[in-house]
PDB file of C-alpha atoms in Angstrom:
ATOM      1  CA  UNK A 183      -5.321   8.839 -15.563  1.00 72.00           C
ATOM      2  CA  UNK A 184      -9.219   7.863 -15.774  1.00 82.00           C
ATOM      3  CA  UNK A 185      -8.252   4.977 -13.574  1.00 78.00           C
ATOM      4  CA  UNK A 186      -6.373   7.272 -10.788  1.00 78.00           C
ATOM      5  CA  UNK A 187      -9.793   9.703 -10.969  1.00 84.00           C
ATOM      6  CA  UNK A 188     -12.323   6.428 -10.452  1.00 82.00           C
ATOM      7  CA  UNK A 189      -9.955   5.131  -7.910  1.00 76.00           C
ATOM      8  CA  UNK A 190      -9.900   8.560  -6.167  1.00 80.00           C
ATOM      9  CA  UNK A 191     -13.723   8.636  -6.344  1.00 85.00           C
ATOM     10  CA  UNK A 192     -14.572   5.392  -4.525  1.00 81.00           C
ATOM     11  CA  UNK A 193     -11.546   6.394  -1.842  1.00 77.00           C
ATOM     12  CA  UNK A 194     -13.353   9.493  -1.160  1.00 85.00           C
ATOM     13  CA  UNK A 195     -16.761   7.985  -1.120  1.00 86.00           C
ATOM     14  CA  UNK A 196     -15.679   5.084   1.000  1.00 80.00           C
ATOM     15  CA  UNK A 197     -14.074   7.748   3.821  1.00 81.00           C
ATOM     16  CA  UNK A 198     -16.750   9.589   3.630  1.00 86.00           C
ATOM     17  CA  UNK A 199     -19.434   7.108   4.878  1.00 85.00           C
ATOM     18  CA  UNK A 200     -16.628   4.570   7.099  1.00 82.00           C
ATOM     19  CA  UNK A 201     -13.814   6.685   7.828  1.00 80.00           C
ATOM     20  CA  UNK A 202     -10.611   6.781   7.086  1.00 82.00           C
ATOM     21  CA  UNK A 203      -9.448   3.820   9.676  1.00 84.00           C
ATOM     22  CA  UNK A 204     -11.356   1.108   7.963  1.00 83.00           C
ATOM     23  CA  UNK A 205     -10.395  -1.928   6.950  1.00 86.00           C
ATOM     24  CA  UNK A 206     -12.473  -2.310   3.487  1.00 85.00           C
ATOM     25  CA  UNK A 207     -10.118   0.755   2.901  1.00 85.00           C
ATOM     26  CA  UNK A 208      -7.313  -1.937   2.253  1.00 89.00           C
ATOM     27  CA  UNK A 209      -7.993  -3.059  -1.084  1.00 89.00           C
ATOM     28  CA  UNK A 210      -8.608   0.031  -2.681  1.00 86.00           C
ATOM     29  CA  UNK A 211      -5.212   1.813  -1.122  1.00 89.00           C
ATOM     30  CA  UNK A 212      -2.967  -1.064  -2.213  1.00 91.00           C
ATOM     31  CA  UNK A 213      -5.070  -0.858  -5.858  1.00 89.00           C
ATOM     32  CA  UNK A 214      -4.251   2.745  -5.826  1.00 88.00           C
ATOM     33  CA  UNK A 215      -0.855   2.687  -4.578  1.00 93.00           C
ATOM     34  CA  UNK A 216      -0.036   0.446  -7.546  1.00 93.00           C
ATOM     35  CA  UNK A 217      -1.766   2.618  -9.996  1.00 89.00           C
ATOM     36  CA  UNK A 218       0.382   5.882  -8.693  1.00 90.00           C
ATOM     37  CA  UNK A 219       3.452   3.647  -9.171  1.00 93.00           C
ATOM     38  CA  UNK A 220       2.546   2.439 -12.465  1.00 91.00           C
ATOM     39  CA  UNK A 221       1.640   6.026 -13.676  1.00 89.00           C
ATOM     40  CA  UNK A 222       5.081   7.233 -11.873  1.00 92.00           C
ATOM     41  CA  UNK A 223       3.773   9.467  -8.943  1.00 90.00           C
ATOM     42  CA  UNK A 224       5.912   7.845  -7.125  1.00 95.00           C
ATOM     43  CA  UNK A 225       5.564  10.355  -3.855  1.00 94.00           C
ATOM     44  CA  UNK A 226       1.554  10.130  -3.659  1.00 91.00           C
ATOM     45  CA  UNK A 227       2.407   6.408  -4.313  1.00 94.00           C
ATOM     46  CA  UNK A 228       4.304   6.347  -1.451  1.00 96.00           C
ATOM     47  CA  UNK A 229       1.902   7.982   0.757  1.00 94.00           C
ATOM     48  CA  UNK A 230      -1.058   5.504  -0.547  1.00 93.00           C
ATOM     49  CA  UNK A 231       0.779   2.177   0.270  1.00 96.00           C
ATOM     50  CA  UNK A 232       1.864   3.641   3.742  1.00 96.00           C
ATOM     51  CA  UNK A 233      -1.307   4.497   4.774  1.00 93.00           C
ATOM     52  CA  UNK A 234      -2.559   0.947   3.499  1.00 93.00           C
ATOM     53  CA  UNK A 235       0.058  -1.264   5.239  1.00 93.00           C
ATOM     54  CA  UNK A 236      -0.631   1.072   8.639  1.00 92.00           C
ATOM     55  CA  UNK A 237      -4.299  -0.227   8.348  1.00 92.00           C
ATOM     56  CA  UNK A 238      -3.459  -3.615   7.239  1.00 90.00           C
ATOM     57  CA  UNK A 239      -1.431  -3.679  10.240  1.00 88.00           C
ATOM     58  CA  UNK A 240      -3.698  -2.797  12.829  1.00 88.00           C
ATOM     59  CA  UNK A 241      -6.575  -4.899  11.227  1.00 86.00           C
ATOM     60  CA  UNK A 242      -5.074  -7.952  10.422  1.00 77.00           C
ATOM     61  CA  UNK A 243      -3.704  -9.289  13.429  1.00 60.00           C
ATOM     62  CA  UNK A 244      -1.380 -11.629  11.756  1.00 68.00           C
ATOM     63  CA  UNK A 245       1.911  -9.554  10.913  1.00 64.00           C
ATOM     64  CA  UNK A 246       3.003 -12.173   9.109  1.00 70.00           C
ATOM     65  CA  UNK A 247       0.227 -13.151   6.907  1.00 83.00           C
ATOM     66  CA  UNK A 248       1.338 -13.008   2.675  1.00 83.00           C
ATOM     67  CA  UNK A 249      -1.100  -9.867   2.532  1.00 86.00           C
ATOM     68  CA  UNK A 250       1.406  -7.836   4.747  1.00 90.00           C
ATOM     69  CA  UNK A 251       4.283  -8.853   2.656  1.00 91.00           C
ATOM     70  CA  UNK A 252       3.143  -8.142  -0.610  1.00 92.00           C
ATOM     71  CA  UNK A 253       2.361  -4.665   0.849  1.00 93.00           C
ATOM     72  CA  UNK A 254       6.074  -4.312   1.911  1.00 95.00           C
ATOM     73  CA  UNK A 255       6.896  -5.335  -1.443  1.00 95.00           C
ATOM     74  CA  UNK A 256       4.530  -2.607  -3.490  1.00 96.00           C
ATOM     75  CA  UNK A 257       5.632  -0.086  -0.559  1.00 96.00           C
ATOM     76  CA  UNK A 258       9.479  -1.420  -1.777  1.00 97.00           C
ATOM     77  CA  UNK A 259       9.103  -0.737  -5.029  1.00 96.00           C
ATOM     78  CA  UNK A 260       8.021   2.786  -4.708  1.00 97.00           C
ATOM     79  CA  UNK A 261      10.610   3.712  -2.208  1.00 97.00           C
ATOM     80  CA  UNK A 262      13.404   2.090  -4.867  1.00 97.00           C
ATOM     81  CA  UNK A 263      12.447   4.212  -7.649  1.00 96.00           C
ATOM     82  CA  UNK A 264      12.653   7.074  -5.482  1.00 96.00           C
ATOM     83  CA  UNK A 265      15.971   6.289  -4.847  1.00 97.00           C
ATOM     84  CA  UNK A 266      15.701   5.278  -1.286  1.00 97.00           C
ATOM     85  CA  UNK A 267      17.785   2.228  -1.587  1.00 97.00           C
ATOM     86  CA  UNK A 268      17.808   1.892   2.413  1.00 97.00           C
ATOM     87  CA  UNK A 269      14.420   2.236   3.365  1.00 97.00           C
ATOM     88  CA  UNK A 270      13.612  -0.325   0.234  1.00 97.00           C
ATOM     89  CA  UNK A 271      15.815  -2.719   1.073  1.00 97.00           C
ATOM     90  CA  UNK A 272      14.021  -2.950   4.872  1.00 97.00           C
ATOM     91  CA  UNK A 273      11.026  -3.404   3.159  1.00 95.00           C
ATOM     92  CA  UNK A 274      11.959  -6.366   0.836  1.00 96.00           C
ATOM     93  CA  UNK A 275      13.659  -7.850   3.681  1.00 96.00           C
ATOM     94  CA  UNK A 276      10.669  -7.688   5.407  1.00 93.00           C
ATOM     95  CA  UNK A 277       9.285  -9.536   2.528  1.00 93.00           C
ATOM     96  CA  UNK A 278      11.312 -11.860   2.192  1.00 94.00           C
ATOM     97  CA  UNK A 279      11.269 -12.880   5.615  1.00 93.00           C
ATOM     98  CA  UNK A 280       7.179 -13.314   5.865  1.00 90.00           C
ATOM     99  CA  UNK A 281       7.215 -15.447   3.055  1.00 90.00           C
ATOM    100  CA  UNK A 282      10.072 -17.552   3.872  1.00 90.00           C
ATOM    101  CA  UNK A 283       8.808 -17.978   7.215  1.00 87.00           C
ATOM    102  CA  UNK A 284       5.318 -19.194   6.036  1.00 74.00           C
TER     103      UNK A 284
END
């Protein structure tokens, strides 16, 4: 839980002097998004990872870079142990498909 405050902390801190569209957000939301998983908040989770892969998508300019599909993965995980089989399975295949096209 110390690790979900800290991570919370430099989140905060980091909006608060770039904004909340930034890319050196990245890191830090996937980081987080893990952690939330890990520590089974699996809805805040959730909500982490999306908001990471939205930025990594409109920074990266390269949809298909192994960045993007490790997000889909993390943001795969989360949605299968919420039970969302469907929406999980998009994401893996999403995945899948990066890497094997790489």
């Amino acid at each position: 839980d110390q690790a979900k405050v800290l991570f919370q902390r430099a989140l905060k801190i980091y909006k608060e002097h770039l904004g909340q569209d930034h890319a050196t957000l990245i890191p830090i939301l996937r980081n987080l998004g893990r952690l939330l998983g890990i520590l089974q908040s699996y809805g805040e989770a959730e909500k982490v990872l999306r908001w990471g892969l939205n930025l990594q998508m409109k920074h990266s300019g390269r949809p298909g870079s192994w960045k993007i599909a490790e997000s889909f993965g993390d943001l795969g995980a989360v949605l299968f142990a919420l039970g969302d089989y469907q929406n999980a399975k998009v994401f893996f295949q999403h995945r899948a498909n990066i890497l094997y096209n790489s």
